[in-house]
């Protein structure tokens, strides 16, 4: 049975909550201050750029639901390519999908990633809920650590599989806060850890987008040979500014997203 886009987004939200202990209380915090309404600006998804599980495969159910391809972005230092998708119904969140350029990693990492993706069945990829289906492969802690040493992003996808990486509170739709600094302060006052890589606020009114995010809390994940506590997912906050035509800017800013990716880095606190 095919899910409506709203049902798919709700399935993704429930899957995300399981990996993000901070998300539900933060959502509730803003819901309480805003008559129960918190608008989601975008959802981010991650994958490898191998054909079987590529960005385009992740995007398919969204495109089938009417989402349209928008701008794309390069993150050379992190070996990532990304594109976002937007629905003509602007009440639906944008979907930001990134993929790791596997061929740019050292041979040992490429070998591990190819062996993981080889375990994925085409049938699974064709499922509408593939993007929130979890980890479809066996993985041991040595391979996880080998990937983490080269790419935090690679190790995150290897450990968690296909799951939303973050949801994003739209500050523009909040009545309680109209600036990102006071919103960050509220989160800090409530003892939530924020990503300070590149400063608490990424971007500026000049680039038409300001973003901040929590740091992904460590959660216990099962591997073939044991359990590790590793970063799960994070919650993001975005304020958009109007373009010359008065419409709110809907795109992303590569320099800011580059720092936001680090919200799931295990090494960030050292
Ligand atoms: Ni984001």
Coordinates of C-alpha atoms and ligand atoms in Angstrom, one line a residue:
X1 CA 0.0 0.0 0.0
X2 CA 1.3 3.4 -1.0
X3 CA 1.7 6.0 1.8
X4 CA 0.6 9.6 1.2
X5 CA 3.5 12.1 1.4
X6 CA 2.2 13.1 4.8
X7 CA 2.3 9.5 6.0
X8 CA 5.8 9.1 4.6
X9 CA 7.0 12.2 6.4
X10 CA 5.4 11.1 9.6
X11 CA 7.1 7.7 9.3
X12 CA 10.4 9.5 8.9
X13 CA 9.7 11.7 11.9
X14 CA 9.0 8.7 14.1
X15 CA 12.2 6.9 12.9
X16 CA 14.2 10.1 13.5
X17 CA 12.9 10.4 17.1
X18 CA 14.3 7.0 17.9
X19 CA 17.8 8.2 17.1
X20 CA 17.5 11.7 18.5
X21 CA 16.8 11.8 22.3
X22 CA 16.8 15.6 22.3
X23 CA 14.3 16.0 19.4
X24 CA 11.0 15.3 21.2
X25 CA 11.6 17.5 24.2
X26 CA 12.9 20.4 22.0
X27 CA 9.9 20.0 19.6
X28 CA 7.6 20.1 22.7
X29 CA 9.4 23.1 24.1
X30 CA 8.6 25.1 20.9
X31 CA 5.1 23.6 20.5
X32 CA 4.2 24.8 24.0
X33 CA 5.4 28.4 23.1
X34 CA 3.6 28.4 19.7
X35 CA 0.1 27.1 20.1
X36 CA 1.2 23.6 19.3
X37 CA 2.6 24.4 15.8
X38 CA 6.2 23.8 14.8
X39 CA 6.9 24.0 11.1
X40 CA 9.6 21.8 9.6
X41 CA 11.9 23.6 7.2
X42 CA 13.7 20.6 5.8
X43 CA 14.7 17.0 6.4
X44 CA 18.3 15.8 5.5
X45 CA 19.2 12.4 4.2
X46 CA 22.6 10.8 3.7
X47 CA 23.9 8.1 1.4
X48 CA 26.8 6.8 -0.7
X49 CA 27.1 7.7 -4.4
X50 CA 27.1 4.1 -5.5
X51 CA 24.4 3.4 -8.2
X52 CA 22.3 1.0 -6.1
X53 CA 21.7 3.5 -3.2
X54 CA 22.5 6.9 -4.9
X55 CA 21.0 10.3 -4.1
X56 CA 18.6 9.8 -7.0
X57 CA 17.4 6.5 -5.5
X58 CA 16.8 8.2 -2.2
X59 CA 15.0 11.0 -3.9
X60 CA 12.6 8.8 -6.0
X61 CA 9.6 8.6 -3.6
X62 CA 9.7 12.4 -3.1
X63 CA 9.9 13.1 -6.8
X64 CA 7.0 10.7 -7.3
X65 CA 5.1 12.7 -4.7
X66 CA 5.6 15.9 -6.7
X67 CA 8.9 17.2 -5.3
X68 CA 11.1 19.0 -7.8
X69 CA 14.9 19.1 -8.1
X70 CA 16.4 22.4 -7.0
X71 CA 20.0 23.6 -6.5
X72 CA 22.9 21.3 -5.9
X73 CA 26.0 21.8 -3.8
X74 CA 29.6 20.5 -3.6
X75 CA 31.5 20.0 -0.4
X76 CA 35.0 19.1 -1.6
X77 CA 36.7 18.8 1.8
X78 CA 34.0 16.3 3.0
X79 CA 33.9 14.6 -0.4
X80 CA 30.1 15.2 -0.6
X81 CA 27.6 16.2 -3.3
X82 CA 24.1 17.4 -2.3
X83 CA 20.9 18.5 -3.9
X84 CA 17.6 19.7 -2.4
X85 CA 14.1 19.0 -3.5
X86 CA 11.1 21.2 -2.9
X87 CA 7.3 20.5 -3.3
X88 CA 5.1 23.1 -5.0
X89 CA 3.1 22.9 -1.7
X90 CA 5.4 25.1 0.4
X91 CA 3.8 23.7 3.7
X92 CA 5.8 20.5 3.0
X93 CA 9.4 20.4 4.2
X94 CA 12.2 20.6 1.7
X95 CA 14.3 17.4 1.4
X96 CA 18.1 17.8 1.3
X97 CA 20.0 14.7 0.2
X98 CA 23.7 14.4 0.2
X99 CA 25.9 11.5 -1.1
X100 CA 29.5 10.6 -0.3
X101 CA 31.8 10.3 -3.3
X102 CA 33.1 6.9 -2.4
X103 CA 35.8 6.8 -5.1
X104 CA 37.6 9.7 -3.3
X105 CA 38.2 7.7 -0.2
X106 CA 41.2 5.5 0.4
X107 CA 41.0 1.9 -1.0
X108 CA 40.3 0.2 2.4
X109 CA 37.3 2.4 2.9
X110 CA 36.0 2.0 -0.6
X111 CA 36.3 -1.8 -0.1
X112 CA 34.3 -1.7 3.1
X113 CA 31.5 0.5 1.6
X114 CA 31.2 -1.6 -1.5
X115 CA 30.9 -4.7 0.7
X116 CA 28.1 -3.0 2.7
X117 CA 26.2 -1.9 -0.3
X118 CA 26.5 -5.3 -1.9
X119 CA 24.3 -6.6 1.0
X120 CA 21.4 -4.3 0.0
X121 CA 18.6 -5.9 -2.0
X122 CA 17.2 -4.0 -5.0
X123 CA 13.7 -4.9 -3.6
X124 CA 14.5 -2.9 -0.4
X125 CA 15.7 0.2 -2.4
X126 CA 12.4 0.2 -4.4
X127 CA 10.4 0.5 -1.2
X128 CA 8.8 3.9 -0.6
X129 CA 10.2 3.9 3.0
X130 CA 13.8 2.9 2.0
X131 CA 15.0 6.4 3.2
X132 CA 14.0 5.5 6.8
X133 CA 14.5 1.7 6.7
X134 CA 17.6 1.6 8.9
X135 CA 20.8 -0.4 8.4
X136 CA 20.5 -3.1 5.8
X137 CA 24.0 -4.6 6.3
X138 CA 26.2 -6.4 8.8
X139 CA 29.0 -4.2 10.2
X140 CA 31.8 -4.9 12.7
X141 CA 33.4 -2.3 14.9
X142 CA 36.8 -2.5 13.2
X143 CA 35.2 -1.5 9.8
X144 CA 33.2 1.2 11.6
X145 CA 36.4 2.7 13.1
X146 CA 38.3 2.4 9.9
X147 CA 35.6 4.5 8.1
X148 CA 35.4 7.0 11.0
X149 CA 39.1 7.6 10.8
X150 CA 38.7 8.9 7.2
X151 CA 35.1 10.2 7.1
X152 CA 32.7 10.8 10.0
X153 CA 30.0 10.9 7.3
X154 CA 30.9 7.5 6.0
X155 CA 30.9 6.0 9.5
X156 CA 27.5 7.6 10.3
X157 CA 25.9 6.1 7.2
X158 CA 27.6 2.7 7.8
X159 CA 26.4 2.6 11.4
X160 CA 22.8 3.9 11.0
X161 CA 22.0 3.1 7.4
X162 CA 19.2 4.9 5.7
X163 CA 17.5 7.2 8.2
X164 CA 16.8 10.9 8.5
X165 CA 19.9 12.8 9.7
X166 CA 18.0 15.8 10.9
X167 CA 14.7 17.7 10.9
X168 CA 14.7 21.5 11.1
X169 CA 12.6 24.0 13.0
X170 CA 11.6 26.9 10.8
X171 CA 12.3 30.0 12.9
X172 CA 10.3 32.1 10.4
X173 CA 7.1 30.3 11.5
X174 CA 7.7 30.6 15.2
X175 CA 5.7 33.3 17.1
X176 CA 7.9 32.9 20.2
X177 CA 11.3 33.7 18.6
X178 CA 12.2 35.7 15.6
X179 CA 15.9 35.7 15.9
X180 CA 18.2 32.7 16.0
X181 CA 20.4 34.1 18.9
X182 CA 17.6 34.2 21.4
X183 CA 16.5 30.8 20.2
X184 CA 20.0 29.4 20.8
X185 CA 20.1 31.0 24.2
X186 CA 16.8 29.3 25.2
X187 CA 18.3 25.9 24.1
X188 CA 21.5 26.6 26.1
X189 CA 19.5 27.7 29.1
X190 CA 17.7 24.3 28.9
X191 CA 21.0 22.5 28.8
X192 CA 21.0 21.4 25.2
X193 CA 24.5 21.1 23.6
X194 CA 24.8 23.1 20.4
X195 CA 27.2 22.7 17.5
X196 CA 29.8 25.5 17.8
X197 CA 31.9 24.6 14.8
X198 CA 32.2 27.8 12.8
X199 CA 30.3 29.6 15.6
X200 CA 26.8 28.8 17.0
X201 CA 25.2 30.6 14.1
X202 CA 26.1 29.5 10.5
X203 CA 25.3 32.0 7.8
X204 CA 24.0 35.5 8.0
X205 CA 21.2 37.8 6.8
X206 CA 23.5 38.7 3.9
X207 CA 23.5 35.1 2.6
X208 CA 19.7 34.9 3.3
X209 CA 20.0 32.0 5.7
X210 CA 21.0 31.5 9.3
X211 CA 21.2 28.0 10.8
X212 CA 22.2 26.4 14.1
X213 CA 21.9 22.9 15.4
X214 CA 22.2 20.7 18.4
X215 CA 25.1 18.3 18.7
X216 CA 24.0 14.7 18.0
X217 CA 23.8 12.8 21.3
X218 CA 25.6 9.5 21.6
X219 CA 23.3 6.5 21.4
X220 CA 24.1 2.8 21.7
X221 CA 24.3 1.0 18.3
X222 CA 24.7 -2.8 17.8
X223 CA 27.5 -4.1 15.7
X224 CA 28.3 -7.7 14.8
X225 CA 30.9 -7.9 17.6
X226 CA 29.5 -5.6 20.2
X227 CA 27.9 -2.3 21.1
X228 CA 29.3 1.2 20.7
X229 CA 28.0 4.6 21.9
X230 CA 28.2 6.8 18.8
X231 CA 26.5 10.1 17.6
X232 CA 22.9 9.7 16.5
X233 CA 21.0 12.6 14.9
X234 CA 20.6 16.2 15.6
X235 CA 17.9 18.9 15.4
X236 CA 18.5 22.0 13.3
X237 CA 17.0 25.6 13.4
X238 CA 16.8 27.8 10.3
X239 CA 15.8 31.4 9.7
X240 CA 15.4 32.5 6.1
X241 CA 15.5 36.0 4.8
X242 CA 13.6 37.6 1.8
X243 CA 15.3 37.9 -1.6
X244 CA 15.0 41.1 -3.7
X245 CA 11.5 39.9 -4.9
X246 CA 10.3 39.7 -1.4
X247 CA 10.1 35.9 -1.4
X248 CA 11.9 34.0 1.3
X249 CA 15.2 32.4 0.1
X250 CA 14.6 28.6 0.0
X251 CA 18.1 27.3 -0.9
X252 CA 21.0 26.4 1.2
X253 CA 24.5 27.9 1.8
X254 CA 27.4 25.5 1.2
X255 CA 29.8 27.1 3.6
X256 CA 27.2 26.8 6.4
X257 CA 26.1 23.2 5.6
X258 CA 29.8 22.2 5.6
X259 CA 29.9 23.1 9.3
X260 CA 26.5 21.7 10.1
X261 CA 27.6 18.2 8.8
X262 CA 30.0 18.2 11.8
X263 CA 27.0 17.9 14.2
X264 CA 27.4 14.1 14.1
X265 CA 31.2 14.1 14.5
X266 CA 32.4 11.8 17.3
X267 CA 35.7 13.8 17.6
X268 CA 34.0 17.2 18.0
X269 CA 34.3 17.4 21.8
X270 CA 38.1 16.7 21.9
Ligands
LIG1 NI1 20.0 21.1 7.4

